[in-house]
JSON list of C-alpha atoms in Angstrom, two decimals:
[
{"chain": "A", "resi": 1, "resn": "GLN", "atom": "CA", "xyz": [0.00, 0.00, 0.00]},
{"chain": "A", "resi": 2, "resn": "GLN", "atom": "CA", "xyz": [1.32, 3.43, -1.01]},
{"chain": "A", "resi": 3, "resn": "LYS", "atom": "CA", "xyz": [2.81, 5.45, 1.83]},
{"chain": "A", "resi": 4, "resn": "VAL", "atom": "CA", "xyz": [3.24, 9.19, 1.36]},
{"chain": "A", "resi": 5, "resn": "GLN", "atom": "CA", "xyz": [5.11, 11.27, 3.92]},
{"chain": "A", "resi": 6, "resn": "GLN", "atom": "CA", "xyz": [5.70, 15.00, 4.10]},
{"chain": "A", "resi": 7, "resn": "SER", "atom": "CA", "xyz": [8.28, 17.15, 5.83]},
{"chain": "A", "resi": 8, "resn": "PRO", "atom": "CA", "xyz": [8.45, 19.38, 7.68]},
{"chain": "A", "resi": 9, "resn": "GLU", "atom": "CA", "xyz": [5.17, 19.21, 9.62]},
{"chain": "A", "resi": 10, "resn": "SER", "atom": "CA", "xyz": [5.05, 22.98, 9.84]},
{"chain": "A", "resi": 11, "resn": "LEU", "atom": "CA", "xyz": [7.05, 25.95, 8.68]},
{"chain": "A", "resi": 12, "resn": "ILE", "atom": "CA", "xyz": [7.22, 29.66, 9.44]},
{"chain": "A", "resi": 13, "resn": "VAL", "atom": "CA", "xyz": [8.69, 31.71, 6.60]},
{"chain": "A", "resi": 14, "resn": "PRO", "atom": "CA", "xyz": [9.38, 35.46, 6.38]},
{"chain": "A", "resi": 15, "resn": "GLU", "atom": "CA", "xyz": [7.59, 37.29, 3.59]},
{"chain": "A", "resi": 16, "resn": "GLY", "atom": "CA", "xyz": [9.72, 37.32, 0.46]},
{"chain": "A", "resi": 17, "resn": "ALA", "atom": "CA", "xyz": [11.71, 34.20, 1.38]},
{"chain": "A", "resi": 18, "resn": "MET", "atom": "CA", "xyz": [11.73, 30.79, -0.31]},
{"chain": "A", "resi": 19, "resn": "THR", "atom": "CA", "xyz": [9.43, 28.05, 1.04]},
{"chain": "A", "resi": 20, "resn": "SER", "atom": "CA", "xyz": [10.60, 24.46, 0.44]},
{"chain": "A", "resi": 21, "resn": "LEU", "atom": "CA", "xyz": [8.38, 21.45, 1.06]},
{"chain": "A", "resi": 22, "resn": "ASN", "atom": "CA", "xyz": [9.23, 17.75, 0.72]},
{"chain": "A", "resi": 23, "resn": "CYS", "atom": "CA", "xyz": [7.30, 14.62, -0.10]},
{"chain": "A", "resi": 24, "resn": "THR", "atom": "CA", "xyz": [8.41, 10.97, -0.23]},
{"chain": "A", "resi": 25, "resn": "PHE", "atom": "CA", "xyz": [6.45, 8.03, -1.57]},
{"chain": "A", "resi": 26, "resn": "SER", "atom": "CA", "xyz": [6.88, 4.28, -1.36]},
{"chain": "A", "resi": 27, "resn": "ASP", "atom": "CA", "xyz": [5.54, 2.81, -4.62]},
{"chain": "A", "resi": 28, "resn": "SER", "atom": "CA", "xyz": [8.09, 3.03, -7.45]},
{"chain": "A", "resi": 29, "resn": "ALA", "atom": "CA", "xyz": [5.28, 2.40, -9.98]},
{"chain": "A", "resi": 30, "resn": "SER", "atom": "CA", "xyz": [3.77, 5.81, -9.17]},
{"chain": "A", "resi": 31, "resn": "GLN", "atom": "CA", "xyz": [3.16, 7.92, -12.27]},
{"chain": "A", "resi": 32, "resn": "TYR", "atom": "CA", "xyz": [1.53, 11.15, -11.13]},
{"chain": "A", "resi": 33, "resn": "PHE", "atom": "CA", "xyz": [2.78, 13.59, -8.51]},
{"chain": "A", "resi": 34, "resn": "ALA", "atom": "CA", "xyz": [0.95, 16.69, -7.40]},
{"chain": "A", "resi": 35, "resn": "TRP", "atom": "CA", "xyz": [0.73, 19.43, -4.82]},
{"chain": "A", "resi": 36, "resn": "TYR", "atom": "CA", "xyz": [-2.55, 20.76, -3.44]},
{"chain": "A", "resi": 37, "resn": "ARG", "atom": "CA", "xyz": [-3.10, 23.76, -1.22]},
{"chain": "A", "resi": 38, "resn": "GLN", "atom": "CA", "xyz": [-5.82, 24.08, 1.41]},
{"chain": "A", "resi": 39, "resn": "HIS", "atom": "CA", "xyz": [-6.57, 27.41, 3.04]},
{"chain": "A", "resi": 40, "resn": "SER", "atom": "CA", "xyz": [-8.20, 27.32, 6.45]},
{"chain": "A", "resi": 41, "resn": "GLY", "atom": "CA", "xyz": [-11.87, 26.34, 6.24]},
{"chain": "A", "resi": 42, "resn": "LYS", "atom": "CA", "xyz": [-11.70, 25.75, 2.48]},
{"chain": "A", "resi": 43, "resn": "ALA", "atom": "CA", "xyz": [-11.44, 22.74, 0.19]},
{"chain": "A", "resi": 44, "resn": "PRO", "atom": "CA", "xyz": [-8.08, 21.64, -1.25]},
{"chain": "A", "resi": 45, "resn": "LYS", "atom": "CA", "xyz": [-7.14, 23.12, -4.61]},
{"chain": "A", "resi": 46, "resn": "ALA", "atom": "CA", "xyz": [-4.64, 21.79, -7.15]},
{"chain": "A", "resi": 47, "resn": "LEU", "atom": "CA", "xyz": [-1.42, 23.80, -7.38]},
{"chain": "A", "resi": 48, "resn": "MET", "atom": "CA", "xyz": [0.71, 21.91, -9.87]},
{"chain": "A", "resi": 49, "resn": "SER", "atom": "CA", "xyz": [1.69, 18.42, -10.92]},
{"chain": "A", "resi": 50, "resn": "ILE", "atom": "CA", "xyz": [4.44, 16.53, -12.73]},
{"chain": "A", "resi": 51, "resn": "PHE", "atom": "CA", "xyz": [4.74, 13.18, -14.47]},
{"chain": "A", "resi": 52, "resn": "SER", "atom": "CA", "xyz": [8.40, 12.77, -15.38]},
{"chain": "A", "resi": 53, "resn": "ASN", "atom": "CA", "xyz": [11.71, 13.33, -13.66]},
{"chain": "A", "resi": 54, "resn": "GLY", "atom": "CA", "xyz": [12.99, 16.85, -13.55]},
{"chain": "A", "resi": 55, "resn": "GLU", "atom": "CA", "xyz": [11.67, 20.26, -12.81]},
{"chain": "A", "resi": 56, "resn": "LYS", "atom": "CA", "xyz": [8.60, 22.26, -13.75]},
{"chain": "A", "resi": 57, "resn": "GLU", "atom": "CA", "xyz": [8.06, 25.95, -13.03]},
{"chain": "A", "resi": 58, "resn": "GLU", "atom": "CA", "xyz": [4.81, 27.89, -12.99]},
{"chain": "A", "resi": 59, "resn": "GLY", "atom": "CA", "xyz": [5.14, 31.46, -11.79]},
{"chain": "A", "resi": 60, "resn": "ARG", "atom": "CA", "xyz": [6.54, 31.49, -8.25]},
{"chain": "A", "resi": 61, "resn": "PHE", "atom": "CA", "xyz": [6.09, 27.72, -7.89]},
{"chain": "A", "resi": 62, "resn": "THR", "atom": "CA", "xyz": [8.59, 25.02, -8.88]},
{"chain": "A", "resi": 63, "resn": "ILE", "atom": "CA", "xyz": [8.14, 21.28, -8.53]},
{"chain": "A", "resi": 64, "resn": "HIS", "atom": "CA", "xyz": [11.08, 18.83, -8.60]},
{"chain": "A", "resi": 65, "resn": "LEU", "atom": "CA", "xyz": [10.69, 15.09, -9.09]},
{"chain": "A", "resi": 66, "resn": "ASN", "atom": "CA", "xyz": [13.29, 12.37, -8.56]},
{"chain": "A", "resi": 67, "resn": "LYS", "atom": "CA", "xyz": [11.60, 9.02, -9.07]},
{"chain": "A", "resi": 68, "resn": "ALA", "atom": "CA", "xyz": [14.74, 7.02, -8.24]},
{"chain": "A", "resi": 69, "resn": "SER", "atom": "CA", "xyz": [14.86, 8.68, -4.83]},
{"chain": "A", "resi": 70, "resn": "LEU", "atom": "CA", "xyz": [11.06, 8.36, -4.41]},
{"chain": "A", "resi": 71, "resn": "HIS", "atom": "CA", "xyz": [11.00, 12.09, -3.66]},
{"chain": "A", "resi": 72, "resn": "PHE", "atom": "CA", "xyz": [9.46, 15.27, -4.97]},
{"chain": "A", "resi": 73, "resn": "SER", "atom": "CA", "xyz": [9.37, 18.79, -3.66]},
{"chain": "A", "resi": 74, "resn": "LEU", "atom": "CA", "xyz": [7.65, 22.14, -3.99]},
{"chain": "A", "resi": 75, "resn": "HIS", "atom": "CA", "xyz": [9.44, 25.46, -3.82]},
{"chain": "A", "resi": 76, "resn": "ILE", "atom": "CA", "xyz": [7.66, 28.78, -3.50]},
{"chain": "A", "resi": 77, "resn": "ARG", "atom": "CA", "xyz": [9.73, 31.81, -4.44]},
{"chain": "A", "resi": 78, "resn": "ASP", "atom": "CA", "xyz": [8.99, 35.23, -2.89]},
{"chain": "A", "resi": 79, "resn": "SER", "atom": "CA", "xyz": [6.51, 33.76, -0.38]},
{"chain": "A", "resi": 80, "resn": "GLN", "atom": "CA", "xyz": [3.48, 35.91, 0.42]},
{"chain": "A", "resi": 81, "resn": "PRO", "atom": "CA", "xyz": [1.15, 35.95, 3.44]},
{"chain": "A", "resi": 82, "resn": "SER", "atom": "CA", "xyz": [-1.57, 34.64, 1.11]},
{"chain": "A", "resi": 83, "resn": "ASP", "atom": "CA", "xyz": [0.57, 31.50, 0.66]},
{"chain": "A", "resi": 84, "resn": "SER", "atom": "CA", "xyz": [-0.14, 30.61, 4.31]},
{"chain": "A", "resi": 85, "resn": "ALA", "atom": "CA", "xyz": [-2.03, 27.32, 4.10]},
{"chain": "A", "resi": 86, "resn": "LEU", "atom": "CA", "xyz": [-1.86, 23.55, 4.49]},
{"chain": "A", "resi": 87, "resn": "TYR", "atom": "CA", "xyz": [0.13, 22.04, 1.60]},
{"chain": "A", "resi": 88, "resn": "LEU", "atom": "CA", "xyz": [-0.73, 18.48, 0.64]},
{"chain": "A", "resi": 89, "resn": "CYS", "atom": "CA", "xyz": [1.34, 16.30, -1.65]},
{"chain": "A", "resi": 90, "resn": "ALA", "atom": "CA", "xyz": [-0.42, 13.56, -3.58]},
{"chain": "A", "resi": 91, "resn": "VAL", "atom": "CA", "xyz": [0.71, 10.52, -5.56]},
{"chain": "A", "resi": 92, "resn": "SER", "atom": "CA", "xyz": [-1.12, 8.18, -7.90]},
{"chain": "A", "resi": 93, "resn": "ILE", "atom": "CA", "xyz": [-0.36, 5.06, -9.92]},
{"chain": "A", "resi": 94, "resn": "SER", "atom": "CA", "xyz": [-2.49, 6.52, -12.71]},
{"chain": "A", "resi": 95, "resn": "ALA", "atom": "CA", "xyz": [-3.41, 10.13, -13.22]},
{"chain": "A", "resi": 96, "resn": "GLY", "atom": "CA", "xyz": [-6.42, 11.86, -11.75]},
{"chain": "A", "resi": 97, "resn": "ASN", "atom": "CA", "xyz": [-8.11, 9.39, -9.49]},
{"chain": "A", "resi": 98, "resn": "LYS", "atom": "CA", "xyz": [-7.34, 7.54, -6.29]},
{"chain": "A", "resi": 99, "resn": "LEU", "atom": "CA", "xyz": [-4.73, 9.96, -5.09]},
{"chain": "A", "resi": 100, "resn": "THR", "atom": "CA", "xyz": [-2.84, 9.07, -1.92]},
{"chain": "A", "resi": 101, "resn": "PHE", "atom": "CA", "xyz": [-2.22, 12.20, 0.11]},
{"chain": "A", "resi": 102, "resn": "GLY", "atom": "CA", "xyz": [0.39, 13.08, 2.69]},
{"chain": "A", "resi": 103, "resn": "ILE", "atom": "CA", "xyz": [-0.68, 14.49, 6.06]},
{"chain": "A", "resi": 104, "resn": "GLY", "atom": "CA", "xyz": [0.35, 17.99, 4.98]},
{"chain": "A", "resi": 105, "resn": "THR", "atom": "CA", "xyz": [2.79, 20.76, 5.84]},
{"chain": "A", "resi": 106, "resn": "ARG", "atom": "CA", "xyz": [1.32, 23.80, 7.52]},
{"chain": "A", "resi": 107, "resn": "VAL", "atom": "CA", "xyz": [2.98, 26.96, 6.20]},
{"chain": "A", "resi": 108, "resn": "LEU", "atom": "CA", "xyz": [2.77, 30.38, 7.83]},
{"chain": "A", "resi": 109, "resn": "VAL", "atom": "CA", "xyz": [4.27, 33.33, 5.95]},
{"chain": "A", "resi": 110, "resn": "ARG", "atom": "CA", "xyz": [4.96, 36.21, 8.34]},
{"chain": "A", "resi": 111, "resn": "PRO", "atom": "CA", "xyz": [4.78, 39.79, 6.97]},
{"chain": "B", "resi": 1, "resn": "VAL", "atom": "CA", "xyz": [-16.74, 28.70, -12.00]},
{"chain": "B", "resi": 2, "resn": "THR", "atom": "CA", "xyz": [-18.12, 26.00, -9.69]},
{"chain": "B", "resi": 3, "resn": "LEU", "atom": "CA", "xyz": [-17.72, 22.51, -11.08]},
{"chain": "B", "resi": 4, "resn": "LEU", "atom": "CA", "xyz": [-19.44, 20.73, -8.21]},
{"chain": "B", "resi": 5, "resn": "GLU", "atom": "CA", "xyz": [-22.43, 21.50, -6.05]},
{"chain": "B", "resi": 6, "resn": "GLN", "atom": "CA", "xyz": [-22.20, 19.60, -2.79]},
{"chain": "B", "resi": 7, "resn": "ASN", "atom": "CA", "xyz": [-24.81, 19.57, -0.02]},
{"chain": "B", "resi": 8, "resn": "PRO", "atom": "CA", "xyz": [-25.39, 19.84, 2.80]},
{"chain": "B", "resi": 9, "resn": "ARG", "atom": "CA", "xyz": [-22.41, 21.97, 3.89]},
{"chain": "B", "resi": 10, "resn": "TRP", "atom": "CA", "xyz": [-22.65, 20.86, 7.48]},
{"chain": "B", "resi": 11, "resn": "ARG", "atom": "CA", "xyz": [-24.62, 18.29, 9.41]},
{"chain": "B", "resi": 12, "resn": "LEU", "atom": "CA", "xyz": [-24.83, 17.26, 13.05]},
{"chain": "B", "resi": 13, "resn": "VAL", "atom": "CA", "xyz": [-25.42, 13.49, 13.12]},
{"chain": "B", "resi": 14, "resn": "PRO", "atom": "CA", "xyz": [-26.88, 11.76, 16.17]},
{"chain": "B", "resi": 15, "resn": "ARG", "atom": "CA", "xyz": [-24.78, 8.73, 17.06]},
{"chain": "B", "resi": 16, "resn": "GLY", "atom": "CA", "xyz": [-26.16, 5.66, 15.30]},
{"chain": "B", "resi": 17, "resn": "GLN", "atom": "CA", "xyz": [-27.98, 7.59, 12.58]},
{"chain": "B", "resi": 18, "resn": "ALA", "atom": "CA", "xyz": [-27.05, 7.62, 8.90]},
{"chain": "B", "resi": 19, "resn": "VAL", "atom": "CA", "xyz": [-26.74, 10.73, 6.76]},
{"chain": "B", "resi": 20, "resn": "ASN", "atom": "CA", "xyz": [-27.11, 11.14, 3.00]},
{"chain": "B", "resi": 21, "resn": "LEU", "atom": "CA", "xyz": [-24.90, 13.44, 0.97]},
{"chain": "B", "resi": 22, "resn": "ARG", "atom": "CA", "xyz": [-25.39, 14.59, -2.57]},
{"chain": "B", "resi": 23, "resn": "CYS", "atom": "CA", "xyz": [-23.03, 16.00, -5.20]},
{"chain": "B", "resi": 24, "resn": "ILE", "atom": "CA", "xyz": [-23.98, 17.44, -8.58]},
{"chain": "B", "resi": 25, "resn": "LEU", "atom": "CA", "xyz": [-21.50, 17.75, -11.44]},
{"chain": "B", "resi": 26, "resn": "LYS", "atom": "CA", "xyz": [-21.85, 21.05, -13.31]},
{"chain": "B", "resi": 27, "resn": "ASN", "atom": "CA", "xyz": [-19.37, 20.36, -16.13]},
{"chain": "B", "resi": 28, "resn": "SER", "atom": "CA", "xyz": [-19.50, 17.09, -18.05]},
{"chain": "B", "resi": 29, "resn": "GLN", "atom": "CA", "xyz": [-15.88, 17.54, -19.19]},
{"chain": "B", "resi": 30, "resn": "TYR", "atom": "CA", "xyz": [-14.84, 16.20, -15.76]},
{"chain": "B", "resi": 31, "resn": "PRO", "atom": "CA", "xyz": [-16.86, 12.97, -15.52]},
{"chain": "B", "resi": 32, "resn": "TRP", "atom": "CA", "xyz": [-14.74, 11.00, -13.06]},
{"chain": "B", "resi": 33, "resn": "MET", "atom": "CA", "xyz": [-16.43, 11.61, -9.72]},
{"chain": "B", "resi": 34, "resn": "SER", "atom": "CA", "xyz": [-15.00, 10.51, -6.39]},
{"chain": "B", "resi": 35, "resn": "TRP", "atom": "CA", "xyz": [-15.49, 10.84, -2.66]},
{"chain": "B", "resi": 36, "resn": "TYR", "atom": "CA", "xyz": [-12.63, 11.68, -0.29]},
{"chain": "B", "resi": 37, "resn": "GLN", "atom": "CA", "xyz": [-12.76, 11.99, 3.48]},
{"chain": "B", "resi": 38, "resn": "GLN", "atom": "CA", "xyz": [-10.63, 14.32, 5.61]},
{"chain": "B", "resi": 39, "resn": "ASP", "atom": "CA", "xyz": [-10.37, 13.46, 9.28]},
{"chain": "B", "resi": 40, "resn": "LEU", "atom": "CA", "xyz": [-9.94, 15.81, 12.20]},
{"chain": "B", "resi": 41, "resn": "GLN", "atom": "CA", "xyz": [-6.13, 15.54, 11.84]},
{"chain": "B", "resi": 42, "resn": "LYS", "atom": "CA", "xyz": [-6.49, 16.74, 8.21]},
{"chain": "B", "resi": 43, "resn": "GLN", "atom": "CA", "xyz": [-5.53, 13.40, 6.66]},
{"chain": "B", "resi": 44, "resn": "LEU", "atom": "CA", "xyz": [-7.23, 13.25, 3.27]},
{"chain": "B", "resi": 45, "resn": "GLN", "atom": "CA", "xyz": [-8.16, 9.74, 2.09]},
{"chain": "B", "resi": 46, "resn": "TRP", "atom": "CA", "xyz": [-9.68, 8.43, -1.13]},
{"chain": "B", "resi": 47, "resn": "LEU", "atom": "CA", "xyz": [-12.92, 6.52, -0.64]},
{"chain": "B", "resi": 48, "resn": "PHE", "atom": "CA", "xyz": [-14.51, 5.79, -4.03]},
{"chain": "B", "resi": 49, "resn": "THR", "atom": "CA", "xyz": [-14.36, 6.61, -7.71]},
{"chain": "B", "resi": 50, "resn": "LEU", "atom": "CA", "xyz": [-17.57, 5.89, -9.62]},
{"chain": "B", "resi": 51, "resn": "ARG", "atom": "CA", "xyz": [-17.67, 6.55, -13.36]},
{"chain": "B", "resi": 52, "resn": "SER", "atom": "CA", "xyz": [-20.98, 5.17, -14.65]},
{"chain": "B", "resi": 53, "resn": "PRO", "atom": "CA", "xyz": [-24.64, 5.58, -13.65]},
{"chain": "B", "resi": 54, "resn": "GLY", "atom": "CA", "xyz": [-25.67, 2.59, -11.57]},
{"chain": "B", "resi": 55, "resn": "ASP", "atom": "CA", "xyz": [-22.20, 2.01, -10.09]},
{"chain": "B", "resi": 56, "resn": "LYS", "atom": "CA", "xyz": [-22.35, 1.30, -6.35]},
{"chain": "B", "resi": 57, "resn": "GLU", "atom": "CA", "xyz": [-19.71, 0.50, -3.78]},
{"chain": "B", "resi": 58, "resn": "VAL", "atom": "CA", "xyz": [-19.54, -0.03, -0.04]},
{"chain": "B", "resi": 59, "resn": "LYS", "atom": "CA", "xyz": [-16.63, 0.41, 2.31]},
{"chain": "B", "resi": 60, "resn": "SER", "atom": "CA", "xyz": [-16.06, 0.21, 6.04]},
{"chain": "B", "resi": 61, "resn": "LEU", "atom": "CA", "xyz": [-13.31, 2.33, 7.55]},
{"chain": "B", "resi": 62, "resn": "PRO", "atom": "CA", "xyz": [-12.36, 3.11, 11.14]},
{"chain": "B", "resi": 63, "resn": "GLY", "atom": "CA", "xyz": [-15.05, 5.46, 12.35]},
{"chain": "B", "resi": 64, "resn": "ALA", "atom": "CA", "xyz": [-17.66, 5.11, 9.59]},
{"chain": "B", "resi": 65, "resn": "ASP", "atom": "CA", "xyz": [-19.36, 2.90, 7.03]},
{"chain": "B", "resi": 66, "resn": "TYR", "atom": "CA", "xyz": [-19.98, 4.17, 3.51]},
{"chain": "B", "resi": 67, "resn": "LEU", "atom": "CA", "xyz": [-22.27, 3.44, 0.57]},
{"chain": "B", "resi": 68, "resn": "ALA", "atom": "CA", "xyz": [-21.57, 5.38, -2.62]},
{"chain": "B", "resi": 69, "resn": "THR", "atom": "CA", "xyz": [-23.81, 5.52, -5.68]},
{"chain": "B", "resi": 70, "resn": "ARG", "atom": "CA", "xyz": [-23.37, 7.11, -9.09]},
{"chain": "B", "resi": 71, "resn": "VAL", "atom": "CA", "xyz": [-27.02, 7.93, -9.72]},
{"chain": "B", "resi": 72, "resn": "THR", "atom": "CA", "xyz": [-26.68, 9.67, -13.09]},
{"chain": "B", "resi": 73, "resn": "ASP", "atom": "CA", "xyz": [-23.92, 11.17, -15.23]},
{"chain": "B", "resi": 74, "resn": "THR", "atom": "CA", "xyz": [-24.18, 14.29, -13.05]},
{"chain": "B", "resi": 75, "resn": "GLU", "atom": "CA", "xyz": [-25.19, 13.02, -9.59]},
{"chain": "B", "resi": 76, "resn": "LEU", "atom": "CA", "xyz": [-23.12, 11.20, -6.98]},
{"chain": "B", "resi": 77, "resn": "ARG", "atom": "CA", "xyz": [-24.43, 10.20, -3.57]},
{"chain": "B", "resi": 78, "resn": "LEU", "atom": "CA", "xyz": [-22.89, 8.99, -0.34]},
{"chain": "B", "resi": 79, "resn": "GLN", "atom": "CA", "xyz": [-24.53, 7.46, 2.68]},
{"chain": "B", "resi": 80, "resn": "VAL", "atom": "CA", "xyz": [-22.48, 7.66, 5.87]},
{"chain": "B", "resi": 81, "resn": "ALA", "atom": "CA", "xyz": [-23.46, 5.34, 8.72]},
{"chain": "B", "resi": 82, "resn": "ASN", "atom": "CA", "xyz": [-22.14, 4.31, 12.14]},
{"chain": "B", "resi": 83, "resn": "MET", "atom": "CA", "xyz": [-19.99, 7.39, 12.34]},
{"chain": "B", "resi": 84, "resn": "SER", "atom": "CA", "xyz": [-18.06, 7.65, 15.60]},
{"chain": "B", "resi": 85, "resn": "GLN", "atom": "CA", "xyz": [-15.84, 10.66, 14.84]},
{"chain": "B", "resi": 86, "resn": "GLY", "atom": "CA", "xyz": [-16.37, 13.87, 12.93]},
{"chain": "B", "resi": 87, "resn": "ARG", "atom": "CA", "xyz": [-14.99, 14.26, 9.42]},
{"chain": "B", "resi": 88, "resn": "THR", "atom": "CA", "xyz": [-15.37, 16.24, 6.22]},
{"chain": "B", "resi": 89, "resn": "LEU", "atom": "CA", "xyz": [-16.48, 14.52, 3.03]},
{"chain": "B", "resi": 90, "resn": "TYR", "atom": "CA", "xyz": [-15.39, 15.99, -0.28]},
{"chain": "B", "resi": 91, "resn": "CYS", "atom": "CA", "xyz": [-16.87, 15.23, -3.66]},
{"chain": "B", "resi": 92, "resn": "THR", "atom": "CA", "xyz": [-14.31, 15.56, -6.45]},
{"chain": "B", "resi": 93, "resn": "CYS", "atom": "CA", "xyz": [-14.26, 15.44, -10.23]},
{"chain": "B", "resi": 94, "resn": "SER", "atom": "CA", "xyz": [-11.55, 15.10, -12.83]},
{"chain": "B", "resi": 95, "resn": "ALA", "atom": "CA", "xyz": [-11.02, 14.65, -16.56]},
{"chain": "B", "resi": 96, "resn": "ALA", "atom": "CA", "xyz": [-8.39, 11.94, -15.85]},
{"chain": "B", "resi": 97, "resn": "GLY", "atom": "CA", "xyz": [-6.55, 10.94, -18.98]},
{"chain": "B", "resi": 98, "resn": "GLN", "atom": "CA", "xyz": [-7.87, 13.70, -21.17]},
{"chain": "B", "resi": 99, "resn": "GLY", "atom": "CA", "xyz": [-4.97, 16.10, -20.70]},
{"chain": "B", "resi": 100, "resn": "ASP", "atom": "CA", "xyz": [-6.16, 17.77, -17.49]},
{"chain": "B", "resi": 101, "resn": "GLU", "atom": "CA", "xyz": [-5.17, 15.64, -14.51]},
{"chain": "B", "resi": 102, "resn": "ARG", "atom": "CA", "xyz": [-6.29, 17.97, -11.75]},
{"chain": "B", "resi": 103, "resn": "LEU", "atom": "CA", "xyz": [-8.71, 16.87, -9.09]},
{"chain": "B", "resi": 104, "resn": "PHE", "atom": "CA", "xyz": [-11.39, 19.48, -8.40]},
{"chain": "B", "resi": 105, "resn": "PHE", "atom": "CA", "xyz": [-13.01, 19.54, -4.97]},
{"chain": "B", "resi": 106, "resn": "GLY", "atom": "CA", "xyz": [-16.52, 20.49, -3.92]},
{"chain": "B", "resi": 107, "resn": "HIS", "atom": "CA", "xyz": [-16.97, 22.74, -0.87]},
{"chain": "B", "resi": 108, "resn": "GLY", "atom": "CA", "xyz": [-17.17, 19.71, 1.38]},
{"chain": "B", "resi": 109, "resn": "THR", "atom": "CA", "xyz": [-19.70, 18.46, 3.91]},
{"chain": "B", "resi": 110, "resn": "LYS", "atom": "CA", "xyz": [-18.57, 18.70, 7.51]},
{"chain": "B", "resi": 111, "resn": "LEU", "atom": "CA", "xyz": [-20.11, 15.99, 9.68]},
{"chain": "B", "resi": 112, "resn": "SER", "atom": "CA", "xyz": [-20.09, 16.18, 13.47]},
{"chain": "B", "resi": 113, "resn": "VAL", "atom": "CA", "xyz": [-21.30, 13.47, 15.84]},
{"chain": "B", "resi": 114, "resn": "LEU", "atom": "CA", "xyz": [-23.92, 14.41, 18.40]}
]
């Protein structure tokens, strides 16, 4: 059964700094890797995803995937107070459905 | 643009009673509908994915029993029974395999045990 773990559990980041979040998974057959963000009292929302090894950048967000290491990460450049949220990583054997989520990293960006 | 209409938003459930949840898909481009639960510690867990009208599945997990039904192409239902701890149930939809792999979440239904 897929195990997905996130680190750190929580993070306090000054406004304007880089936020770095980590996710490890256990099933080497995993094909789809994603980050979701959940603001307090709201539903999770997809941030970005990746299928193949390497890096993908969208605006201030960059995702890195290393399948051999069973690890992927999310980096947020120029962090803003509005980035304060619970960040959930998710992994799937096939895209879209039956995602296995990590427990989340709670991020607080201090002005 | 809201892809999913999920109700109720919140329900207080007397111990031993079942509750019925409903989710309506507003955009047929995202036909794969699923239920996820999020516990009080914020762990999000997949429950079911039902693609076709008439599909039904049951599942028992720690703290609740579930019966999910895909009623039509646009309606998904969930019955939650024997719930012992509060949780939030999310209806989701996705295009899965059609170029857009994102999972879209409904507002969620927060269930509390009375």
